[in-house]
CSV table of C-alpha atoms and ligand atoms in Angstrom, one decimal:
chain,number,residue,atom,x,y,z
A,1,UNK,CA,-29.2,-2.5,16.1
A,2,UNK,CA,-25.9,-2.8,18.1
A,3,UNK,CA,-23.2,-1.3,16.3
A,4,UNK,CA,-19.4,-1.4,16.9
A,5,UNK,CA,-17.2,1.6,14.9
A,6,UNK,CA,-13.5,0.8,15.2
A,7,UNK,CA,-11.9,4.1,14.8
A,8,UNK,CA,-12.8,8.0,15.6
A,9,UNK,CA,-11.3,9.6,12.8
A,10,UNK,CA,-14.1,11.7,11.0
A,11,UNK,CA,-15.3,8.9,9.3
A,12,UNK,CA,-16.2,7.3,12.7
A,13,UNK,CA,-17.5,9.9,14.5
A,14,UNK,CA,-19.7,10.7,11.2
A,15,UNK,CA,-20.8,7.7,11.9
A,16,UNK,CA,-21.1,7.8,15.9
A,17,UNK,CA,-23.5,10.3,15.1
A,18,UNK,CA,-25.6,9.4,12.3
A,19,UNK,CA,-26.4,6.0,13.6
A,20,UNK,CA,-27.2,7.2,17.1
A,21,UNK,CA,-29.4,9.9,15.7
A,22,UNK,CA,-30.9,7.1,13.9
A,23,UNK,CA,-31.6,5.1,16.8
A,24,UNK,CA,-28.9,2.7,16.8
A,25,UNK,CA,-27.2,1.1,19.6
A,26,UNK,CA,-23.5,2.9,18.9
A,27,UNK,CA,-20.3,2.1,20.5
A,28,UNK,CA,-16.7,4.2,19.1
A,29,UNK,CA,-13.7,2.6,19.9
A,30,UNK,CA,-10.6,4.4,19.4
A,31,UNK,CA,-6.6,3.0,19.2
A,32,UNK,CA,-5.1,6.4,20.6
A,33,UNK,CA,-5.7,7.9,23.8
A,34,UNK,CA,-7.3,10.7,22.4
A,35,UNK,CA,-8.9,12.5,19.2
A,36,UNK,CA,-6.2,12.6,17.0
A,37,UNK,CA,-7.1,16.6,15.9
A,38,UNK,CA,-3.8,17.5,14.2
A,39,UNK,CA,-3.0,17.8,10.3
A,40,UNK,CA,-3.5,20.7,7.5
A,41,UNK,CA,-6.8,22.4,7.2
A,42,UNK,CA,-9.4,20.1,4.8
A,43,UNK,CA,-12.1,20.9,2.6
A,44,UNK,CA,-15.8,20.1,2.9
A,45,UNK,CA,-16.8,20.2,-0.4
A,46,UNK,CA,-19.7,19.2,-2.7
A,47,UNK,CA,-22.2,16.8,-2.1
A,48,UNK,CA,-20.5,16.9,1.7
A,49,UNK,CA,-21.7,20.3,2.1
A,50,UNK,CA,-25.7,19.3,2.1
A,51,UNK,CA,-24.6,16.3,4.3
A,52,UNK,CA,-23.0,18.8,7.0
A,53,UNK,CA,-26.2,20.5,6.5
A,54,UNK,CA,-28.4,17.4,7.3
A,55,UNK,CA,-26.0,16.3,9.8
A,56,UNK,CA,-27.0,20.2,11.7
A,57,UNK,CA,-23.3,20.7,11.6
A,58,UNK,CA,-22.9,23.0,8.6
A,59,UNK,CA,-23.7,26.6,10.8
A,60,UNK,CA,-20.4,25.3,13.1
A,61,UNK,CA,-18.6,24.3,10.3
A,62,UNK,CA,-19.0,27.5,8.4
A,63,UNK,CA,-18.1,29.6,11.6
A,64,UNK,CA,-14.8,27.8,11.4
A,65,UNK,CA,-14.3,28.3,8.0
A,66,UNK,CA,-10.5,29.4,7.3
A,67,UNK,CA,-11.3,32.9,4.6
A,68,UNK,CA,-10.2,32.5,1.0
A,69,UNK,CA,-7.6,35.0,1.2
A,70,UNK,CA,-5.1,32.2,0.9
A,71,UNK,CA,-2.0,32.4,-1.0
A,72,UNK,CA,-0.2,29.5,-2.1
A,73,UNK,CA,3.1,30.0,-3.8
A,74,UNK,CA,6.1,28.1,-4.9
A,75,UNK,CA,9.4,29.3,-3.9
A,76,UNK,CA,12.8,29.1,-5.2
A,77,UNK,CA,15.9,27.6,-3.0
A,78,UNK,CA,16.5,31.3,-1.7
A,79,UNK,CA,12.8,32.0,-0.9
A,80,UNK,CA,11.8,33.9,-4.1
A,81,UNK,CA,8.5,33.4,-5.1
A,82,UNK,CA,8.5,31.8,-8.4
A,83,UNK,CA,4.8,30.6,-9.6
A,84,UNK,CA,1.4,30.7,-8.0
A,85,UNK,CA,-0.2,28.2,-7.2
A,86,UNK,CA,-3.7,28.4,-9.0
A,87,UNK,CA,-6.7,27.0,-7.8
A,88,UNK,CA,-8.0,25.4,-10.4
A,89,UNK,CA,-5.3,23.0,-9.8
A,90,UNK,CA,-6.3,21.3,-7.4
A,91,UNK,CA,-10.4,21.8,-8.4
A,92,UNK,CA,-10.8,24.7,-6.2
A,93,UNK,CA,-14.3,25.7,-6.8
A,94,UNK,CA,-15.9,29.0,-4.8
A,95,UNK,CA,-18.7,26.5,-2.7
A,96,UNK,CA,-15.7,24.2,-1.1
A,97,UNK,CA,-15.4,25.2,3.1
A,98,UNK,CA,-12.2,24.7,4.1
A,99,UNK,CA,-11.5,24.5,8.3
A,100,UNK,CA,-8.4,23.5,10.4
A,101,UNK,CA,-9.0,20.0,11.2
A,102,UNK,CA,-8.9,20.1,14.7
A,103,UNK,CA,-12.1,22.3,14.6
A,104,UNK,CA,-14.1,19.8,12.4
A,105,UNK,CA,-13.1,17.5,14.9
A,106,UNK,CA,-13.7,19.1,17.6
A,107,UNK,CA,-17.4,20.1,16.3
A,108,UNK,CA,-17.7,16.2,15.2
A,109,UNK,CA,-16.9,15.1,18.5
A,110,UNK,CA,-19.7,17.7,20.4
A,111,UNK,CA,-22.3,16.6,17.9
A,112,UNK,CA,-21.6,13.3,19.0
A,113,UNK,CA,-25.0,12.0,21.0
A,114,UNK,CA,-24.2,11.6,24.4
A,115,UNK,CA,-25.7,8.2,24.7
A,116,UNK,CA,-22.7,6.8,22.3
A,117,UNK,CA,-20.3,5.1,24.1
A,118,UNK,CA,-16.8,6.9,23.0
A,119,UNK,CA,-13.6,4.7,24.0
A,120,UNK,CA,-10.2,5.2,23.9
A,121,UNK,CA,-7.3,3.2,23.6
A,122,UNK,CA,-9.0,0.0,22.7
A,123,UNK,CA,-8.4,-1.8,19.1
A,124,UNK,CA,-10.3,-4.7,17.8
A,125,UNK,CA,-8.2,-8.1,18.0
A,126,UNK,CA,-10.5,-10.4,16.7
A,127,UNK,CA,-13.7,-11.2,15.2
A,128,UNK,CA,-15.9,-13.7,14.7
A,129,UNK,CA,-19.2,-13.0,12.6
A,130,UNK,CA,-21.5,-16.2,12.7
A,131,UNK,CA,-24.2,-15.3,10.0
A,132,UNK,CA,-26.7,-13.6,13.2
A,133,UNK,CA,-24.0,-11.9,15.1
A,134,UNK,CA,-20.4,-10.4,15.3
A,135,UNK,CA,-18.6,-12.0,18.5
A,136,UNK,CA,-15.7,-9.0,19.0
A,137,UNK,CA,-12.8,-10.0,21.7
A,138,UNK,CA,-10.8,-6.3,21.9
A,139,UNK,CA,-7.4,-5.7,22.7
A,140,UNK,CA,-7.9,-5.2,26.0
A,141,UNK,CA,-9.2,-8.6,26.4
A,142,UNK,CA,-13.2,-7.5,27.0
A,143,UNK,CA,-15.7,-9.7,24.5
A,144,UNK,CA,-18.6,-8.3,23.6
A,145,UNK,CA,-21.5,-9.2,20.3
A,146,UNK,CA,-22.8,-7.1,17.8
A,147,UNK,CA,-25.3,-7.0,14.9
A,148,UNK,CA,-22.8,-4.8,12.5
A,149,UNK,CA,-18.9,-4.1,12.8
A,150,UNK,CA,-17.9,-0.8,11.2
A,151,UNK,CA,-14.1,-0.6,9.9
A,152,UNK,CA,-13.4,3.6,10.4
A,153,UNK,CA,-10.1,3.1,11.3
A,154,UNK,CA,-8.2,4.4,8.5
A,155,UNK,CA,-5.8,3.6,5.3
A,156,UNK,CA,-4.2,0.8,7.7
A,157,UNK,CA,-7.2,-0.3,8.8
A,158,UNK,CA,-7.6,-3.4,11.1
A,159,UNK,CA,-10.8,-3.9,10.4
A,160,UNK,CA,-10.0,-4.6,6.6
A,161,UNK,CA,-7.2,-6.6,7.3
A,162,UNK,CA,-8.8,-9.0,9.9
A,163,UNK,CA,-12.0,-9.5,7.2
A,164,UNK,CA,-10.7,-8.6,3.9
A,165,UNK,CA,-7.1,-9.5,3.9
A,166,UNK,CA,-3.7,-7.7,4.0
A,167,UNK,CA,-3.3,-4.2,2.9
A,168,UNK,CA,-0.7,-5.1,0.2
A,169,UNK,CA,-3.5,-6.3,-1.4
A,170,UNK,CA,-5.6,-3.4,-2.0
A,171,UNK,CA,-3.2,-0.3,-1.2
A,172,UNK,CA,-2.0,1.4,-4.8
A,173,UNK,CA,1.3,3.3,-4.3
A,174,UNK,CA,1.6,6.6,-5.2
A,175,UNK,CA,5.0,6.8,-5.0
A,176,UNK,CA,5.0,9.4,-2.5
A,177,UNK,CA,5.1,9.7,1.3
A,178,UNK,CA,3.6,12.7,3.4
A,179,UNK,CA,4.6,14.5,7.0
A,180,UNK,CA,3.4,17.3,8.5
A,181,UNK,CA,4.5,19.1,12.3
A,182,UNK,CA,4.0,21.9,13.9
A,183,UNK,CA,6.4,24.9,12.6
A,184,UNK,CA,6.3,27.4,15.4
A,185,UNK,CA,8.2,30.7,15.1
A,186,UNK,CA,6.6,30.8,10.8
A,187,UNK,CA,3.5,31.9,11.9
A,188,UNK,CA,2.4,35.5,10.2
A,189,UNK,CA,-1.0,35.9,12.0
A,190,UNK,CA,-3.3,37.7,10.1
A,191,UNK,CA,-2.0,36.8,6.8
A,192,UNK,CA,-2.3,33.5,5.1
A,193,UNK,CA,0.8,32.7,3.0
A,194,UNK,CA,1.7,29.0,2.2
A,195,UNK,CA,4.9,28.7,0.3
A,196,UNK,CA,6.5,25.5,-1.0
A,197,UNK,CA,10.2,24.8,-2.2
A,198,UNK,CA,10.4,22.1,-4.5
A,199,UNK,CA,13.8,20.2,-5.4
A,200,UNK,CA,13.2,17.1,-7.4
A,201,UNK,CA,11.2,14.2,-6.0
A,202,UNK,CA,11.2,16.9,-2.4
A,203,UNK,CA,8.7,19.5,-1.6
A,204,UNK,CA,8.9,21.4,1.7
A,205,UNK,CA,6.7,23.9,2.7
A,206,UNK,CA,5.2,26.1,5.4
A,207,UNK,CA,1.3,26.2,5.5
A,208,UNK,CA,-0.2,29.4,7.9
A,209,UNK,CA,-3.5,30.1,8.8
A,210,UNK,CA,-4.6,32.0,11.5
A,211,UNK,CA,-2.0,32.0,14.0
A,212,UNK,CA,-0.2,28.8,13.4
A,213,UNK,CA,1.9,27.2,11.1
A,214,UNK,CA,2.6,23.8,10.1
A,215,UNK,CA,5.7,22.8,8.0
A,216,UNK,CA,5.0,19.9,5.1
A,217,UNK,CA,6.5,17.6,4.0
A,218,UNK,CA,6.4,15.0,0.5
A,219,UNK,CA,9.2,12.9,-1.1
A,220,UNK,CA,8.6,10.7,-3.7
A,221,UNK,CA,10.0,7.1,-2.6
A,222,UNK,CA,9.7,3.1,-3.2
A,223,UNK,CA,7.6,1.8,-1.0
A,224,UNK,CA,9.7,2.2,2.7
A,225,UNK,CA,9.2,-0.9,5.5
A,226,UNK,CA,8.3,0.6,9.0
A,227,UNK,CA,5.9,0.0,11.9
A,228,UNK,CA,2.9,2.7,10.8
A,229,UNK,CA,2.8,3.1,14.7
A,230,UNK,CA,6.7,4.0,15.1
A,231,UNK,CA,6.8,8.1,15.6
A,232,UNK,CA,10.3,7.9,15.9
A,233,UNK,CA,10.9,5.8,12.9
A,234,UNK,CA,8.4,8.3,10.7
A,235,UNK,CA,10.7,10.8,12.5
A,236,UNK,CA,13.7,9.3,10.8
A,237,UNK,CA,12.6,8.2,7.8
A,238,UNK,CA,11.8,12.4,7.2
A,239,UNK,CA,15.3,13.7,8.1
A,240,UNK,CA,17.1,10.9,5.6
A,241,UNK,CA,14.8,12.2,3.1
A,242,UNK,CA,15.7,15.6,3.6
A,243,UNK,CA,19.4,15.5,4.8
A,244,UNK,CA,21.7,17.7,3.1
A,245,UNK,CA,19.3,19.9,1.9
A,246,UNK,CA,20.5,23.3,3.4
A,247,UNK,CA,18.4,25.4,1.3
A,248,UNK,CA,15.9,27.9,2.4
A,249,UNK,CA,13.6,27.1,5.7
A,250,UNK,CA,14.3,23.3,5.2
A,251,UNK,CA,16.6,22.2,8.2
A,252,UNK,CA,14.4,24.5,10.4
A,253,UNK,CA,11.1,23.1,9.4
A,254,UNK,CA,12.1,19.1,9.5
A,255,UNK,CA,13.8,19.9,13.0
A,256,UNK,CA,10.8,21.6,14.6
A,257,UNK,CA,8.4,18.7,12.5
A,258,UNK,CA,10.5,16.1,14.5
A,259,UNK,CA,9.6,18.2,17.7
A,260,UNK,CA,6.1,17.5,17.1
A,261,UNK,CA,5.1,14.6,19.7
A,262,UNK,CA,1.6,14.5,17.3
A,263,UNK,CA,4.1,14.3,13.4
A,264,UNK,CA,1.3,13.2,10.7
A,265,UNK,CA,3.7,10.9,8.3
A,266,UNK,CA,2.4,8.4,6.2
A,267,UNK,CA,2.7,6.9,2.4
A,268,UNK,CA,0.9,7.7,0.1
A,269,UNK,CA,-1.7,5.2,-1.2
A,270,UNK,CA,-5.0,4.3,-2.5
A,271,UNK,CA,-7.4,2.1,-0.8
A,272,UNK,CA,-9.0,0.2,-3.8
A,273,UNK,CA,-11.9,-2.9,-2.5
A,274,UNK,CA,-13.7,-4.9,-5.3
A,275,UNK,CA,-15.7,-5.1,-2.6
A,276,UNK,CA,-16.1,-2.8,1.1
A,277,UNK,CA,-18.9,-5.2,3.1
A,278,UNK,CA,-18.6,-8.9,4.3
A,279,UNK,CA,-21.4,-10.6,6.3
A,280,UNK,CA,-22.3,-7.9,9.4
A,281,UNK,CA,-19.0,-5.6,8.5
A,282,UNK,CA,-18.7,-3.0,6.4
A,283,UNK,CA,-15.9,-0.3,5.8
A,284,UNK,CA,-16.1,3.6,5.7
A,285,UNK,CA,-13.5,6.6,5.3
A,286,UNK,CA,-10.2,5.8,4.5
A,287,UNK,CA,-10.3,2.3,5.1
A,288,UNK,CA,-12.9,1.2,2.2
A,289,UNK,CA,-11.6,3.8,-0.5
A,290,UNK,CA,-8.6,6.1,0.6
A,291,UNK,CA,-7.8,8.5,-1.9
A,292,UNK,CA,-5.0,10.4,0.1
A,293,UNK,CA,-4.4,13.9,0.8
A,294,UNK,CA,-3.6,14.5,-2.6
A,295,UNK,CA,-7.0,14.5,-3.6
A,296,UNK,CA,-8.5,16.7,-1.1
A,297,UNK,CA,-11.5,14.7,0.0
A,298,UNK,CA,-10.6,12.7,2.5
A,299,UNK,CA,-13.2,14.3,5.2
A,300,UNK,CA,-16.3,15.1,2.1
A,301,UNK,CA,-16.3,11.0,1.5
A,302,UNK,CA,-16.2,10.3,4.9
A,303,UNK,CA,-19.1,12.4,6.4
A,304,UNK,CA,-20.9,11.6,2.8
A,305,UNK,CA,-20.0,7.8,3.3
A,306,UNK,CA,-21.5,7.4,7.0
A,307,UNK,CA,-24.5,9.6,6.0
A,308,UNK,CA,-25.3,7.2,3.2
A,309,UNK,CA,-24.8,4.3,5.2
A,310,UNK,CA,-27.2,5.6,7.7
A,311,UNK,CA,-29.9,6.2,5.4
A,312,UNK,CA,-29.5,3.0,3.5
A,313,UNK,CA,-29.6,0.9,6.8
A,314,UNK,CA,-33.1,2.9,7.7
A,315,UNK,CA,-34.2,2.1,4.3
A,316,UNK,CA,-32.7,-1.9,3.9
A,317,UNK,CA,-34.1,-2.6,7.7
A,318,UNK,CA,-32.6,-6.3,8.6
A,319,UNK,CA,-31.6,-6.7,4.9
A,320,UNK,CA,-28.2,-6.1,5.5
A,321,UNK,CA,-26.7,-7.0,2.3
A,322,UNK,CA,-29.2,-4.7,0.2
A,323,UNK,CA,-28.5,-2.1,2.8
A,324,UNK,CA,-24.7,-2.4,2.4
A,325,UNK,CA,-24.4,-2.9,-1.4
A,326,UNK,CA,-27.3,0.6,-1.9
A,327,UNK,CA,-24.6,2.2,0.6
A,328,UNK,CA,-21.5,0.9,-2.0
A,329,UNK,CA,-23.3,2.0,-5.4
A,330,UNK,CA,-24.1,5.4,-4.1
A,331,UNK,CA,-20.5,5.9,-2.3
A,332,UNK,CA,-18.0,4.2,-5.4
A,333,UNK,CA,-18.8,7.2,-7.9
A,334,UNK,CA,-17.5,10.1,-5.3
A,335,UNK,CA,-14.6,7.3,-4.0
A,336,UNK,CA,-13.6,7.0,-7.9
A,337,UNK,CA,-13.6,10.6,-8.8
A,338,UNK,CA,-11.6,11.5,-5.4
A,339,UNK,CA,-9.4,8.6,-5.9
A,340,UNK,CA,-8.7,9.8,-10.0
A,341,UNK,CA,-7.9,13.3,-9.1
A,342,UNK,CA,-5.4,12.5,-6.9
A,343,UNK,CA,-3.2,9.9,-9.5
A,344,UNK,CA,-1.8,12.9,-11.1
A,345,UNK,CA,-1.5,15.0,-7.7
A,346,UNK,CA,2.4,14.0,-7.7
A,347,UNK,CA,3.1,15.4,-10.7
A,348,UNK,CA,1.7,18.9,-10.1
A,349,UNK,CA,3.3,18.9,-5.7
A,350,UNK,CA,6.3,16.8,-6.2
A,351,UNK,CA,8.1,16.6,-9.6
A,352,UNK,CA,10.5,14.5,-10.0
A,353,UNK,CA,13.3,16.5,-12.0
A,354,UNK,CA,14.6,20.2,-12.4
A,355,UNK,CA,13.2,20.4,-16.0
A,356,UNK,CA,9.7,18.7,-14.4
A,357,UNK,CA,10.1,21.9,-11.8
A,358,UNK,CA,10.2,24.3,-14.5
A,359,UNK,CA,7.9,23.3,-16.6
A,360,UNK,CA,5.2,22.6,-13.8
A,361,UNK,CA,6.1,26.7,-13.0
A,362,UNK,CA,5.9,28.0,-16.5
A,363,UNK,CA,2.2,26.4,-16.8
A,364,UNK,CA,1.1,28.2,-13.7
A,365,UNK,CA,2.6,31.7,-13.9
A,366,UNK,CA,0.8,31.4,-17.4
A,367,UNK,CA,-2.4,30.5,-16.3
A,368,UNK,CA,-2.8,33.4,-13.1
A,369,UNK,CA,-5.2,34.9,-13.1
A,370,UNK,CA,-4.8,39.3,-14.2
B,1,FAD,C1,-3.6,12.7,12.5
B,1,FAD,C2,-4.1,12.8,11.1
B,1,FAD,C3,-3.8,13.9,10.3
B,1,FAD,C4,-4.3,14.0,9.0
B,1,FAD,N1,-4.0,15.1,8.3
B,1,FAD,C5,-4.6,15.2,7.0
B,1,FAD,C6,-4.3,16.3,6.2
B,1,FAD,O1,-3.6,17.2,6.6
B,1,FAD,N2,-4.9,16.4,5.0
B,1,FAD,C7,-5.7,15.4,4.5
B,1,FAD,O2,-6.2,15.6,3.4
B,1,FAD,N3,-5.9,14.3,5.3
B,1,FAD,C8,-5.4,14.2,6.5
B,1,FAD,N4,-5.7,13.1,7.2
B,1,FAD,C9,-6.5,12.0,6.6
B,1,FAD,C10,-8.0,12.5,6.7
B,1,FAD,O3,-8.3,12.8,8.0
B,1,FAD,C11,-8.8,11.3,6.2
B,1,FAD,O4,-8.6,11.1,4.8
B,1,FAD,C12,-10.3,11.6,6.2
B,1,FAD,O5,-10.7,12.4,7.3
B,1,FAD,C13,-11.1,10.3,6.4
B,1,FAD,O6,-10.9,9.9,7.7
B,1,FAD,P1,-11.1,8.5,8.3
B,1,FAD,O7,-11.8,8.7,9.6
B,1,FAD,O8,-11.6,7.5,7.3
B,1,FAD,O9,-9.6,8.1,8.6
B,1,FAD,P2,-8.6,8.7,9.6
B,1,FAD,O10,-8.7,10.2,9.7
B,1,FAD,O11,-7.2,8.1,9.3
B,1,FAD,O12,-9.1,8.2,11.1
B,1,FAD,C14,-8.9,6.8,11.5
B,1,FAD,C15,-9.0,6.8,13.0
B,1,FAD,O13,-8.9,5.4,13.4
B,1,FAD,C16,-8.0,5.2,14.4
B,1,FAD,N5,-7.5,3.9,14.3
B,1,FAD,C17,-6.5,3.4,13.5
B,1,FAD,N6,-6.4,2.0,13.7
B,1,FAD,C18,-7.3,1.7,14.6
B,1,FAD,C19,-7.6,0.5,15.2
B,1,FAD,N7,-6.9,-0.7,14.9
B,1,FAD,N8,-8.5,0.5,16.2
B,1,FAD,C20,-9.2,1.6,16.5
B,1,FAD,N9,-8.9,2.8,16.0
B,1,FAD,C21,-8.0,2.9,15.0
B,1,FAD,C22,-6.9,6.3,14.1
B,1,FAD,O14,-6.2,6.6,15.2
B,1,FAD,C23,-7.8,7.4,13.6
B,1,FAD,O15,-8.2,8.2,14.7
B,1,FAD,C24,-5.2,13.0,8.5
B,1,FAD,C25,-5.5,11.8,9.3
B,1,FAD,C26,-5.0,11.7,10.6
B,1,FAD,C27,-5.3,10.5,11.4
């Protein structure tokens, strides 16, 4: 079949590659003019891991793979450590892989069959699906048909909203909004030490791993109105929520985040789809079932989510709609434990009062590990 993927996240190139290995027609298409490689080192974890595997991937992935020697601590407003933070907080178990996420990328992007045709800086502006085909007229004003549309292209995903309907309607609001830049001058190569300050409804933190460091970023916050593609509105929008704040690393790390031509900022919020397949288009990723980067699975759902697709569309044949709803049955269970982790992520990163703060510290300097 001809198939159209609007987005190369990891979802998308998952995809890219799965369905061209499976003999499909496969055209990428992505907004940006380039992989967008940047962000905090992810997990590939569970079921994921045997998809890496069968996706011949896992051997690069493992290569990459960032050493447990990790320490994540919470600090106080002078830079005191304070409390640990413990693993089996965030469902840590000894099997998850964790690798930068430029290097999954960049392994994603060379698995990618040369025959799929990768392009950048195009968008979908509309579609059409007529019951035997998807007529596709793209941004840049080329037209072209297709037997299935896949939606990769994110938690705002334009795919969704052009065949599904606005994202008000199925985003769910954690409260929360995310950033993360490039902290140059915290890196401490050779040893990995994370430390976060909290102050209530704030965290700030510096991540390190090998010989980078990233500073990050959460505030809890009503939902805010802004153009998802504005940097220099996300840039704004991260120094009002942390103005004022003089203590520790703060002013350093949100000046040298808003340095960062490639700043990650987003809101926090759930994808959630009574449904993720109309007609000829389905969604993947982020875009069918975000669970955001509070529950730490963003990349396992989406290489498990194209996988499945794949192997469901050799199975289902022309039979699109049994091929999409086996994909949906087998995909919701992972989507809806990823997406139920993450509801009560806020509470443990960001809470919201002094007293919150304290208690949230007592629990884990009691539950260390001796
Ligand atoms: C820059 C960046 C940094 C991230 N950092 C982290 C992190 O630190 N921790 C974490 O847990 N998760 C992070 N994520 C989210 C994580 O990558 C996803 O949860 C997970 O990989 C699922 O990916 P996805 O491909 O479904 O969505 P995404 O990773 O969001 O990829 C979607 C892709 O589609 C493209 N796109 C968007 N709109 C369109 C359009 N209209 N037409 C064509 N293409 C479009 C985007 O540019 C992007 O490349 C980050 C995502 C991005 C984009």
């Amino acid at each position: 079949m001809k198939i159209l993927v609007s987005g190369a996240g990891t979802a998308g190139l998952c995809a890219g590659i799965d369905l061209a290995r499976a003999g499909h027609e496969v055209e990428v298409i992505e907004r940006t003019n380039r992989l967008r490689a940047n962000g905090s080192p992810i997990d590939v974890r569970g079921a994921a891991i045997e998809t890496a595997r069968g996706m011949g991937i896992l051997d690069a992935v493992l290569e990459n793979r960032i050493t447990m020697t990790e320490r994540t601590r919470f600090v106080d407003r002078s830079g005191t450590a304070v409390a640990p933070l413990v693993g089996q907080e965030i469902n840590e178990t000894p099997d998850d892989i964790e690798i930068p996420r430029e290097d999954l990328m960049g392994i994603l992007r060379q698995a990618l069959p040369e025959q799929v045709d990768l392009r950048f800086e195009e968008s979908i502006a509309m579609l059409a699906d007529d019951g035997d085909r998807v007529a596709v007229t793209f941004a840049s004003g080329r037209e072209a048909d297709y037997d299935i549309v896949v939606g990769a292209d994110g938690a705002h995903s334009a795919v969704r909203r052009l065949v599904f309907g606005p994202e008000e309607e199925f985003a769910e609001h954690l409260g929360v909004y995310v950033a993360i830049g490039d902290a140059p001058g915290q890196a401490t190569p050779g040893e990995r030490v994370t430390e976060i300050l909290n102050l209530p409804g704030r965290f700030a933190g510096v991540a390190r791993y090998r010989d980078k460091a990233l500073g990050i970023f959460e505030f809890r916050s009503g939902p805010i109105d802004y153009d998802h593609h504005d940097l220099d509105a996300q840039k704004r929008i991260l120094a009002e929520a942390f103005a004022g704040i003089e203590d520790w690393k703060v002013p350093e790390l949100v000046r040298t985040a808003q340095d960062d031509p490639d700043l990650y900022f987003d809101v926090l919020a759930q994808i959630v789809m009574p449904t993720w397949h109309r007609g000829r288009v389905v969604l993947i990723g982020d875009a069918a079932h975000c669970a955001t980067p509070m529950a730490g699975r963003g990349v396992s759902l989406a290489l498990l989510g194209a996988w499945t697709l794949t192997e469901e569309l050799g199975r289902h044949g022309e039979d699109l709609e049994a091929a999409f709803t086996a994909y949906e049955q087998r995909q919701r269970p992972h989507a809806a434990a990823a997406q139920e982790f993450a509801r009560g992520g806020a509470d443990l990163m960001v809470p919201a009062t002094w007293e919150a703060i304290e208690a949230r510290n007592t629990r884990l300097r009691a539950a260390q590990p001796h």
